[in-house]
Tab-separated table of C-alpha atoms and ligand atoms in Angstrom:
chain	number	residue	atom	x	y	z
A	1	MET	CA	0.000	0.000	0.000
A	2	PRO	CA	1.399	3.431	-0.922
A	3	THR	CA	1.530	6.162	1.719
A	4	ALA	CA	-0.140	9.564	1.490
A	5	ASP	CA	1.698	12.610	0.126
A	6	LEU	CA	-0.067	14.964	2.536
A	7	PHE	CA	-1.694	14.510	5.946
A	8	ILE	CA	-3.642	17.367	7.539
A	9	HIS	CA	-4.421	16.476	11.125
A	10	SER	CA	-5.676	17.625	14.523
A	11	ALA	CA	-8.118	20.197	13.097
A	12	ASN	CA	-10.444	21.597	15.759
A	13	TYR	CA	-13.175	20.734	13.292
A	14	LEU	CA	-13.146	19.252	9.826
A	15	ALA	CA	-16.330	19.864	7.824
A	16	THR	CA	-16.560	17.095	5.224
A	17	VAL	CA	-19.834	18.314	3.656
A	18	GLY	CA	-20.106	14.646	2.692
A	19	GLY	CA	-23.129	12.665	1.507
A	20	HIS	CA	-24.440	15.159	-1.055
A	21	SER	CA	-22.435	14.282	-4.151
A	22	ALA	CA	-25.151	12.356	-5.990
A	23	LYS	CA	-27.682	15.148	-5.611
A	24	PRO	CA	-27.620	18.651	-4.116
A	25	ALA	CA	-28.558	19.152	-0.469
A	26	CYS	CA	-32.170	20.419	-0.569
A	27	GLY	CA	-34.195	22.222	2.103
A	28	GLN	CA	-33.428	20.837	5.543
A	29	GLU	CA	-30.619	18.647	4.202
A	30	MET	CA	-28.604	21.863	3.975
A	31	ALA	CA	-28.034	21.731	7.748
A	32	GLY	CA	-25.742	18.674	7.726
A	33	VAL	CA	-22.082	19.531	7.109
A	34	GLY	CA	-20.539	16.382	8.637
A	35	LEU	CA	-18.323	17.943	11.309
A	36	ILE	CA	-15.499	15.778	12.675
A	37	GLU	CA	-13.710	16.882	15.858
A	38	ALA	CA	-9.920	16.491	15.826
A	39	GLY	CA	-10.395	15.820	12.128
A	40	ALA	CA	-7.864	14.669	9.572
A	41	VAL	CA	-7.590	14.090	5.843
A	42	ALA	CA	-4.976	12.257	3.791
A	43	ILE	CA	-4.215	13.005	0.129
A	44	TYR	CA	-2.346	10.783	-2.339
A	45	GLU	CA	-1.556	11.739	-5.941
A	46	GLY	CA	-3.947	14.705	-5.792
A	47	LYS	CA	-6.923	12.726	-4.506
A	48	ILE	CA	-8.431	12.308	-1.051
A	49	VAL	CA	-7.722	8.788	0.223
A	50	ALA	CA	-8.821	8.923	3.865
A	51	VAL	CA	-11.007	11.142	6.058
A	52	GLY	CA	-11.792	10.768	9.759
A	53	SER	CA	-10.501	11.539	13.212
A	54	THR	CA	-6.775	12.072	13.634
A	55	THR	CA	-6.357	8.893	15.710
A	56	GLU	CA	-8.245	6.807	13.129
A	57	LEU	CA	-6.102	8.059	10.268
A	58	GLU	CA	-2.832	7.719	12.148
A	59	HIS	CA	-3.558	3.996	12.308
A	60	SER	CA	-4.937	3.672	8.787
A	61	GLY	CA	-1.647	2.707	7.160
A	62	TRP	CA	-1.717	5.792	4.948
A	63	ILE	CA	0.821	7.738	6.970
A	64	GLY	CA	4.497	6.977	6.307
A	65	PRO	CA	7.876	8.661	6.802
A	66	SER	CA	7.623	10.490	3.474
A	67	THR	CA	4.142	11.881	4.185
A	68	GLU	CA	4.155	15.670	4.610
A	69	GLN	CA	2.183	16.619	7.699
A	70	ILE	CA	0.277	19.817	8.486
A	71	ASP	CA	-0.896	20.399	12.035
A	72	ALA	CA	-4.298	22.159	11.932
A	73	GLN	CA	-4.725	22.440	15.681
A	74	GLY	CA	-7.095	25.261	16.594
A	75	LYS	CA	-8.236	25.565	12.961
A	76	LEU	CA	-11.225	24.699	10.785
A	77	VAL	CA	-10.718	22.508	7.708
A	78	THR	CA	-13.242	22.687	4.847
A	79	PRO	CA	-13.471	21.773	1.169
A	80	GLY	CA	-12.176	24.441	-1.226
A	81	PHE	CA	-14.922	26.942	-2.061
A	82	VAL	CA	-16.676	26.619	-5.403
A	83	ASP	CA	-17.759	29.991	-6.825
A	84	PRO	CA	-20.509	29.071	-9.322
A	85	HIS	CA	-21.231	32.526	-10.766
A	86	THR	CA	-18.568	35.031	-11.823
A	87	HIS	CA	-17.954	37.511	-14.627
A	88	ALA	CA	-14.245	37.547	-13.748
A	89	LEU	CA	-12.879	37.935	-17.305
A	90	TYR	CA	-12.759	41.611	-18.293
A	91	ALA	CA	-10.464	44.606	-18.611
A	92	GLY	CA	-10.626	47.917	-16.775
A	93	SER	CA	-12.804	48.930	-13.848
A	94	ARG	CA	-15.791	51.144	-13.003
A	95	GLU	CA	-14.994	52.770	-9.669
A	96	HIS	CA	-16.592	56.051	-10.859
A	97	GLU	CA	-20.001	54.301	-10.734
A	98	LEU	CA	-19.746	54.228	-6.948
A	99	SER	CA	-20.271	57.981	-6.704
A	100	LEU	CA	-23.151	57.876	-9.230
A	101	LYS	CA	-24.738	55.167	-7.112
A	102	ILE	CA	-24.241	57.161	-3.907
A	103	LYS	CA	-26.091	60.041	-5.594
A	104	GLY	CA	-28.990	57.692	-6.308
A	105	ALA	CA	-28.522	56.450	-9.895
A	106	SER	CA	-29.854	52.903	-10.365
A	107	TYR	CA	-27.964	50.042	-11.988
A	108	LEU	CA	-30.205	50.034	-15.074
A	109	GLU	CA	-30.085	53.837	-15.385
A	110	ILE	CA	-26.285	53.671	-15.524
A	111	LEU	CA	-26.534	50.885	-18.150
A	112	LYS	CA	-29.011	52.890	-20.251
A	113	LEU	CA	-26.618	55.857	-20.279
A	114	GLY	CA	-24.022	53.616	-21.940
A	115	GLY	CA	-22.246	52.903	-18.661
A	116	GLY	CA	-22.402	49.699	-16.646
A	117	ILE	CA	-21.857	46.515	-18.653
A	118	LEU	CA	-21.435	48.517	-21.884
A	119	SER	CA	-18.574	50.500	-20.391
A	120	THR	CA	-16.750	47.279	-19.485
A	121	VAL	CA	-17.490	45.968	-22.986
A	122	ARG	CA	-15.694	48.993	-24.459
A	123	GLN	CA	-12.714	48.619	-22.120
A	124	THR	CA	-12.465	44.877	-22.798
A	125	ILE	CA	-12.728	45.126	-26.587
A	126	GLN	CA	-9.901	47.682	-26.612
A	127	ALA	CA	-7.592	45.506	-24.509
A	128	THR	CA	-5.158	42.949	-25.910
A	129	ASP	CA	-5.420	39.263	-24.986
A	130	GLU	CA	-2.378	39.700	-22.742
A	131	GLU	CA	-3.906	42.669	-20.922
A	132	ILE	CA	-7.195	40.874	-20.294
A	133	LYS	CA	-5.372	37.771	-19.113
A	134	ALA	CA	-3.019	39.681	-16.805
A	135	GLN	CA	-5.910	41.543	-15.173
A	136	THR	CA	-8.008	38.396	-14.843
A	137	LEU	CA	-5.068	36.398	-13.445
A	138	LYS	CA	-4.801	38.947	-10.657
A	139	ARG	CA	-8.450	38.346	-9.760
A	140	LEU	CA	-8.057	34.562	-9.959
A	141	LYS	CA	-5.089	34.812	-7.600
A	142	SER	CA	-7.195	36.851	-5.200
A	143	MET	CA	-9.981	34.233	-5.439
A	144	LEU	CA	-7.547	31.411	-4.710
A	145	GLY	CA	-6.129	33.302	-1.747
A	146	SER	CA	-9.680	33.627	-0.373
A	147	GLY	CA	-10.248	29.896	-0.731
A	148	THR	CA	-11.903	29.502	-4.132
A	149	THR	CA	-10.508	26.416	-5.857
A	150	THR	CA	-13.169	26.088	-8.601
A	151	ALA	CA	-15.005	28.925	-10.345
A	152	GLU	CA	-17.433	29.401	-13.167
A	153	VAL	CA	-16.529	32.313	-15.480
A	154	LYS	CA	-18.944	33.856	-17.973
A	155	SER	CA	-18.217	35.612	-21.229
A	156	GLY	CA	-20.451	38.612	-21.929
A	157	TYR	CA	-18.179	41.644	-22.169
A	158	GLY	CA	-17.693	41.137	-25.912
A	159	LEU	CA	-21.226	41.162	-27.381
A	160	SER	CA	-20.003	40.308	-30.891
A	161	LEU	CA	-19.157	36.955	-32.431
A	162	GLN	CA	-15.440	37.621	-32.547
A	163	GLU	CA	-15.214	39.122	-29.049
A	164	GLU	CA	-17.376	36.488	-27.358
A	165	LEU	CA	-15.291	33.702	-28.943
A	166	ARG	CA	-12.121	35.497	-27.817
A	167	ALA	CA	-13.419	35.749	-24.237
A	168	LEU	CA	-14.263	32.045	-24.101
A	169	LYS	CA	-10.868	31.101	-25.565
A	170	LEU	CA	-9.138	33.248	-22.934
A	171	ILE	CA	-11.155	31.586	-20.128
A	172	ASN	CA	-10.101	28.174	-21.469
A	173	GLU	CA	-6.450	29.264	-21.689
A	174	LEU	CA	-6.491	30.696	-18.162
A	175	ASN	CA	-7.894	27.402	-16.927
A	176	ASP	CA	-4.596	25.755	-17.911
A	177	GLN	CA	-2.360	28.552	-16.614
A	178	GLN	CA	-3.225	28.839	-12.917
A	179	PRO	CA	-4.590	26.585	-10.133
A	180	VAL	CA	-8.309	27.531	-9.976
A	181	ASP	CA	-10.425	25.130	-12.098
A	182	LEU	CA	-12.562	27.256	-14.427
A	183	ILE	CA	-15.927	26.355	-15.966
A	184	PRO	CA	-16.666	28.490	-19.039
A	185	THR	CA	-20.183	29.846	-19.622
A	186	PHE	CA	-21.299	31.577	-22.816
A	187	MET	CA	-23.228	34.743	-21.960
A	188	GLY	CA	-23.438	36.600	-25.250
A	189	ALA	CA	-26.883	37.721	-24.031
A	190	HIS	CA	-25.473	39.842	-21.191
A	191	ALA	CA	-26.597	43.198	-22.635
A	192	VAL	CA	-27.941	44.483	-25.933
A	193	PRO	CA	-25.091	46.238	-27.769
A	194	PRO	CA	-25.688	49.809	-29.004
A	195	ASP	CA	-27.175	49.996	-32.524
A	196	TYR	CA	-29.045	46.708	-32.108
A	197	SER	CA	-32.628	46.084	-31.137
A	198	GLU	CA	-33.151	43.338	-28.589
A	199	GLU	CA	-34.867	41.203	-31.265
A	200	THR	CA	-32.069	41.598	-33.835
A	201	TYR	CA	-29.332	40.875	-31.295
A	202	THR	CA	-31.228	37.839	-29.947
A	203	GLU	CA	-31.417	36.518	-33.521
A	204	TRP	CA	-27.669	37.136	-33.909
A	205	VAL	CA	-26.878	35.245	-30.681
A	206	ILE	CA	-28.961	32.280	-31.864
A	207	GLN	CA	-27.919	32.189	-35.528
A	208	GLU	CA	-24.275	33.283	-35.395
A	209	MET	CA	-22.826	32.927	-31.919
A	210	LEU	CA	-24.296	29.728	-30.468
A	211	PRO	CA	-23.357	27.489	-33.429
A	212	ARG	CA	-19.712	28.623	-33.258
A	213	VAL	CA	-19.484	28.344	-29.458
A	214	ALA	CA	-20.842	24.795	-29.722
A	215	LYS	CA	-18.735	23.803	-32.744
A	216	GLU	CA	-15.526	24.998	-31.116
A	217	ASN	CA	-16.550	23.417	-27.811
A	218	LEU	CA	-15.738	26.585	-25.886
A	219	ALA	CA	-18.394	26.564	-23.144
A	220	GLU	CA	-20.221	24.137	-20.873
A	221	TYR	CA	-23.139	26.437	-20.007
A	222	CYS	CA	-25.204	29.188	-21.591
A	223	ASP	CA	-26.587	32.036	-19.461
A	224	VAL	CA	-28.918	34.978	-20.248
A	225	PHE	CA	-29.582	38.250	-18.367
A	226	CYS	CA	-33.376	37.873	-18.277
A	227	GLU	CA	-34.671	41.198	-16.982
A	228	PRO	CA	-37.204	43.767	-18.214
A	229	GLY	CA	-35.234	46.295	-20.264
A	230	VAL	CA	-32.460	43.795	-21.038
A	231	PHE	CA	-33.605	40.393	-22.424
A	232	SER	CA	-37.338	39.652	-22.274
A	233	LEU	CA	-38.796	36.325	-21.179
A	234	LYS	CA	-39.449	35.480	-24.819
A	235	SER	CA	-35.902	36.234	-26.020
A	236	SER	CA	-34.377	34.472	-23.002
A	237	GLU	CA	-36.443	31.363	-23.664
A	238	ARG	CA	-35.481	31.313	-27.352
A	239	ILE	CA	-31.761	31.675	-26.594
A	240	LEU	CA	-31.781	29.032	-23.864
A	241	GLN	CA	-33.739	26.567	-25.976
A	242	ALA	CA	-31.343	27.028	-28.873
A	243	ALA	CA	-28.385	26.566	-26.501
A	244	GLN	CA	-29.886	23.349	-25.192
A	245	ASN	CA	-30.252	22.054	-28.737
A	246	TYR	CA	-26.522	22.642	-29.166
A	247	GLY	CA	-25.823	20.533	-26.068
A	248	LEU	CA	-25.057	23.373	-23.667
A	249	LYS	CA	-26.326	23.236	-20.077
A	250	LEU	CA	-28.449	26.163	-18.950
A	251	LYS	CA	-28.288	28.960	-16.396
A	252	ILE	CA	-30.322	32.156	-16.146
A	253	HIS	CA	-29.968	35.537	-14.398
A	254	ALA	CA	-33.569	35.812	-13.207
A	255	ASP	CA	-35.604	38.369	-11.234
A	256	GLU	CA	-32.505	40.315	-10.136
A	257	LEU	CA	-34.024	43.796	-10.267
A	258	GLU	CA	-37.742	43.184	-10.880
A	259	SER	CA	-40.196	40.355	-10.420
A	260	ALA	CA	-40.998	39.488	-14.010
A	261	GLY	CA	-41.463	35.739	-14.310
A	262	GLY	CA	-37.778	34.799	-14.663
A	263	ALA	CA	-37.942	32.158	-11.943
A	264	GLU	CA	-41.116	30.688	-13.472
A	265	LEU	CA	-39.310	30.437	-16.826
A	266	ALA	CA	-36.281	28.826	-15.144
A	267	GLY	CA	-38.579	26.193	-13.636
A	268	ARG	CA	-40.357	25.548	-16.914
A	269	LEU	CA	-37.079	25.128	-18.819
A	270	ARG	CA	-35.612	23.063	-15.967
A	271	VAL	CA	-32.335	24.952	-16.148
A	272	VAL	CA	-29.509	23.735	-13.921
A	273	SER	CA	-29.486	26.944	-11.898
A	274	ALA	CA	-31.317	30.248	-11.604
A	275	GLU	CA	-29.227	33.121	-10.314
A	276	HIS	CA	-29.936	36.260	-8.231
A	277	LEU	CA	-33.689	35.698	-7.611
A	278	LEU	CA	-33.971	38.786	-5.381
A	279	LYS	CA	-37.467	39.483	-6.597
A	280	ALA	CA	-38.616	35.927	-7.350
A	281	SER	CA	-42.364	35.521	-6.745
A	282	ASP	CA	-44.019	32.790	-4.647
A	283	GLU	CA	-45.026	31.038	-7.870
A	284	GLY	CA	-41.458	31.381	-9.143
A	285	ILE	CA	-39.989	29.825	-5.998
A	286	SER	CA	-42.496	26.958	-6.207
A	287	ALA	CA	-41.609	26.390	-9.862
A	288	LEU	CA	-37.879	26.250	-9.038
A	289	ALA	CA	-38.452	23.835	-6.149
A	290	ALA	CA	-40.761	21.581	-8.173
A	291	ASN	CA	-38.258	21.318	-11.025
A	292	GLY	CA	-35.089	20.787	-8.997
A	293	VAL	CA	-33.500	24.064	-10.135
A	294	ILE	CA	-30.616	25.178	-7.895
A	295	GLY	CA	-30.953	28.768	-6.663
A	296	VAL	CA	-27.597	30.557	-6.868
A	297	LEU	CA	-27.822	33.508	-4.479
A	298	LEU	CA	-25.470	36.482	-4.679
A	299	PRO	CA	-25.748	38.509	-1.473
A	300	ALA	CA	-22.587	40.519	-2.244
A	301	THR	CA	-24.443	41.923	-5.267
A	302	SER	CA	-27.436	42.906	-3.104
A	303	PHE	CA	-25.056	44.466	-0.597
A	304	ASN	CA	-23.223	46.401	-3.298
A	305	LEU	CA	-26.401	47.547	-5.091
A	306	ALA	CA	-27.225	49.062	-1.673
A	307	LYS	CA	-30.991	48.715	-2.015
A	308	ASN	CA	-31.594	46.692	1.148
A	309	SER	CA	-33.130	43.966	-0.929
A	310	TYR	CA	-32.024	40.360	-0.494
A	311	ALA	CA	-33.238	37.051	-1.916
A	312	ARG	CA	-35.771	35.119	0.173
A	313	ALA	CA	-33.445	32.279	1.073
A	314	ARG	CA	-35.543	31.056	4.018
A	315	ASP	CA	-38.676	30.710	1.888
A	316	MET	CA	-36.622	28.886	-0.729
A	317	ILE	CA	-35.158	26.453	1.805
A	318	GLU	CA	-38.613	25.902	3.314
A	319	LYS	CA	-39.951	25.042	-0.145
A	320	GLY	CA	-37.193	22.409	-0.406
A	321	MET	CA	-34.906	24.168	-2.861
A	322	ALA	CA	-31.158	23.573	-3.013
A	323	LEU	CA	-29.247	26.845	-2.658
A	324	ALA	CA	-25.723	27.749	-3.702
A	325	LEU	CA	-23.779	30.955	-3.016
A	326	ALA	CA	-21.492	32.892	-5.352
A	327	THR	CA	-19.601	36.180	-5.524
A	328	ASP	CA	-20.934	37.333	-8.945
A	329	CYS	CA	-17.393	38.823	-9.199
A	330	ASN	CA	-17.770	41.594	-11.815
A	331	PRO	CA	-16.693	45.224	-12.205
A	332	GLY	CA	-20.156	46.714	-11.644
A	333	SER	CA	-22.629	45.056	-9.334
A	334	SER	CA	-20.110	43.025	-7.304
A	335	PRO	CA	-16.416	43.899	-7.448
A	336	THR	CA	-15.207	41.234	-5.026
A	337	GLU	CA	-13.514	37.839	-5.187
A	338	SER	CA	-14.228	36.900	-1.594
A	339	MET	CA	-16.365	33.861	-0.805
A	340	PRO	CA	-15.778	34.395	2.971
A	341	LEU	CA	-17.487	37.807	2.624
A	342	VAL	CA	-20.362	36.127	0.764
A	343	LEU	CA	-20.734	33.636	3.643
A	344	THR	CA	-21.005	36.481	6.171
A	345	LEU	CA	-23.604	38.316	4.081
A	346	ALA	CA	-25.543	35.068	3.529
A	347	CYS	CA	-25.794	34.518	7.270
A	348	LEU	CA	-26.643	38.122	8.196
A	349	TYR	CA	-28.977	39.070	5.359
A	350	LEU	CA	-30.212	35.828	3.790
A	351	HIS	CA	-30.660	34.430	7.315
A	352	MET	CA	-28.858	31.234	6.399
A	353	SER	CA	-27.128	29.293	9.159
A	354	PRO	CA	-23.320	28.870	8.936
A	355	GLU	CA	-23.943	25.197	8.056
A	356	GLU	CA	-26.333	26.083	5.209
A	357	ALA	CA	-23.949	28.752	3.953
A	358	LEU	CA	-21.012	26.328	3.901
A	359	ILE	CA	-22.985	23.698	1.973
A	360	ALA	CA	-24.128	26.397	-0.436
A	361	ALA	CA	-20.535	27.536	-1.018
A	362	THR	CA	-19.133	24.051	-1.561
A	363	ILE	CA	-21.108	20.963	-2.616
A	364	ASN	CA	-24.273	22.719	-3.827
A	365	ALA	CA	-22.124	25.182	-5.754
A	366	ALA	CA	-20.279	22.210	-7.277
A	367	HIS	CA	-23.653	20.833	-8.421
A	368	ALA	CA	-24.490	24.210	-9.966
A	369	VAL	CA	-21.421	23.860	-12.211
A	370	GLY	CA	-21.738	20.118	-12.839
A	371	LYS	CA	-18.608	19.141	-10.892
A	372	ALA	CA	-20.025	17.528	-7.747
A	373	ASP	CA	-18.496	14.175	-8.689
A	374	ARG	CA	-15.001	15.700	-8.369
A	375	VAL	CA	-15.070	18.655	-5.958
A	376	GLY	CA	-17.154	20.357	-3.244
A	377	SER	CA	-16.603	17.944	-0.344
A	378	ILE	CA	-13.877	16.137	1.585
A	379	GLU	CA	-14.671	12.539	0.678
A	380	VAL	CA	-12.553	9.613	-0.443
A	381	GLY	CA	-12.031	9.723	-4.205
A	382	LYS	CA	-12.533	13.466	-4.571
A	383	GLN	CA	-9.916	15.928	-5.775
A	384	GLY	CA	-7.699	17.101	-2.906
A	385	ASP	CA	-9.060	20.679	-2.729
A	386	VAL	CA	-8.893	21.574	0.958
A	387	LEU	CA	-8.742	24.781	3.032
A	388	ILE	CA	-7.292	25.406	6.457
A	389	LEU	CA	-9.021	28.424	7.994
A	390	ASP	CA	-7.680	30.350	10.927
A	391	VAL	CA	-10.959	30.104	12.828
A	392	PRO	CA	-11.702	27.760	15.741
A	393	ASN	CA	-15.150	26.610	14.585
A	394	LEU	CA	-17.722	26.998	11.817
A	395	ASP	CA	-19.724	29.791	13.520
A	396	TYR	CA	-16.562	31.882	13.715
A	397	LEU	CA	-16.152	31.854	9.914
A	398	PRO	CA	-19.077	34.217	9.056
A	399	TYR	CA	-18.772	35.983	12.422
A	400	HIS	CA	-15.314	37.505	11.979
A	401	PHE	CA	-15.813	39.497	8.793
A	402	GLY	CA	-13.888	41.829	6.534
A	403	VAL	CA	-10.667	39.849	6.915
A	404	ASN	CA	-9.421	36.809	5.047
A	405	PRO	CA	-9.664	33.745	7.300
A	406	VAL	CA	-8.077	31.407	4.727
A	407	GLU	CA	-4.616	30.438	5.904
A	408	THR	CA	-3.713	27.497	3.685
A	409	VAL	CA	-5.086	26.401	0.306
A	410	ILE	CA	-4.449	22.924	-1.051
A	411	LYS	CA	-5.378	22.398	-4.696
A	412	SER	CA	-5.324	18.835	-6.075
A	413	GLY	CA	-3.061	17.904	-3.167
A	414	LYS	CA	-0.589	20.763	-3.762
A	415	LEU	CA	0.028	23.604	-1.360
A	416	VAL	CA	-0.834	26.777	-3.345
A	417	LYS	CA	-1.133	29.221	-0.443
B	1	NIG	O1	-24.794	39.523	-12.437
B	1	NIG	N1	-26.771	41.230	-14.088
B	1	NIG	C1	-25.983	41.222	-15.002
B	1	NIG	N2	-24.674	41.007	-14.908
B	1	NIG	C2	-23.894	41.190	-13.765
B	1	NIG	C3	-23.346	42.566	-13.688
B	1	NIG	C4	-22.293	42.814	-14.670
B	1	NIG	C5	-21.748	44.211	-14.668
B	1	NIG	O2	-22.352	45.129	-14.095
B	1	NIG	O3	-20.698	44.371	-15.287
B	1	NIG	C6	-24.621	40.731	-12.535
B	1	NIG	O4	-24.996	41.511	-11.663
B	2	FE	FE1	-24.051	37.854	-12.787
């Protein structure tokens, strides 16, 4: 029997988040994070080979003289965070929008004035591949340092065939050039470019962009910003149905700013995940629950939009939905890479318990990006993506906020922080 390469032991608590790999943790199942006191985990050739108490593992035969050991006494050990919703690939920034927002301008008003997403589109189109990659690498490094080991990244700051294909190619290249595993999502329908009507651009996305994205195998998911004033229910449905016919899995930005039937559509189309959902109606929540759609909630976006409006996570959990949490990392509505911040906001403003928030940021998030067979929990056979947090227990993680609690990051068995 070989011996492990890495042995993390004596953790105050180790949260395995085990038992939810076959299907997402729904409703009350979101309370069970599988805490082990004096926990330990052994990793061999990048994969988890043993999990349990420190004494159990010390006698398991996995620990030999060549095994590197990390003492996690006083610390919390969790799976690496999975961030299932980001717009992390772009150039430039939009810090000037902060003062407009303080003066009362709304997100859609800024977009209609040619700012918002369209301003990032201009900055991204003008940048070289190297510039976009360098700026995105910086964000990915920040994500990794805050404990994110897997992240979805959407295109959507190109809004033309050539630029959307370039964005997806860059996401795929970046996936090979740094430790965070990236899942590419095609989001050509992120905004309507100037000089196009919504109908004409929708047609363009369906006829010109989707076939190329599929042919060149550049994305796993397709997403649409379904919102009155951006893409209507009808256009969103047409784009998502076309994407499905090309073999892409589906996501939707739904009911972020207004309640307009986005969640109902998500349920009807049985998309993998519906995102934002701040304004989802009772009928919408029921439709999501009945169709097994994962709700990806983005409390950092609510916080940053500063409207005191948060998704109804408790109602969703009561209805039996599976929830995931994400940063929404983007230059406008959520300029952050920090999943620990998202956990704090989820507890304080979505009224999720620390256990529910951890499940939502790990295994349920892994389900939202189709990777729950490989990541999202500390279980034998899974990729060795493990965090050591400088907090004594799970409650302390959302409690101590505004600092980075992630001390050590292990990605596929390798120490990367
Ligand atoms: O998820 N809602 C649309 N897209 C992003 C914002 C992107 C941006 O403002 O650049 C979001 O909030
Ligand atoms: Fe988003």
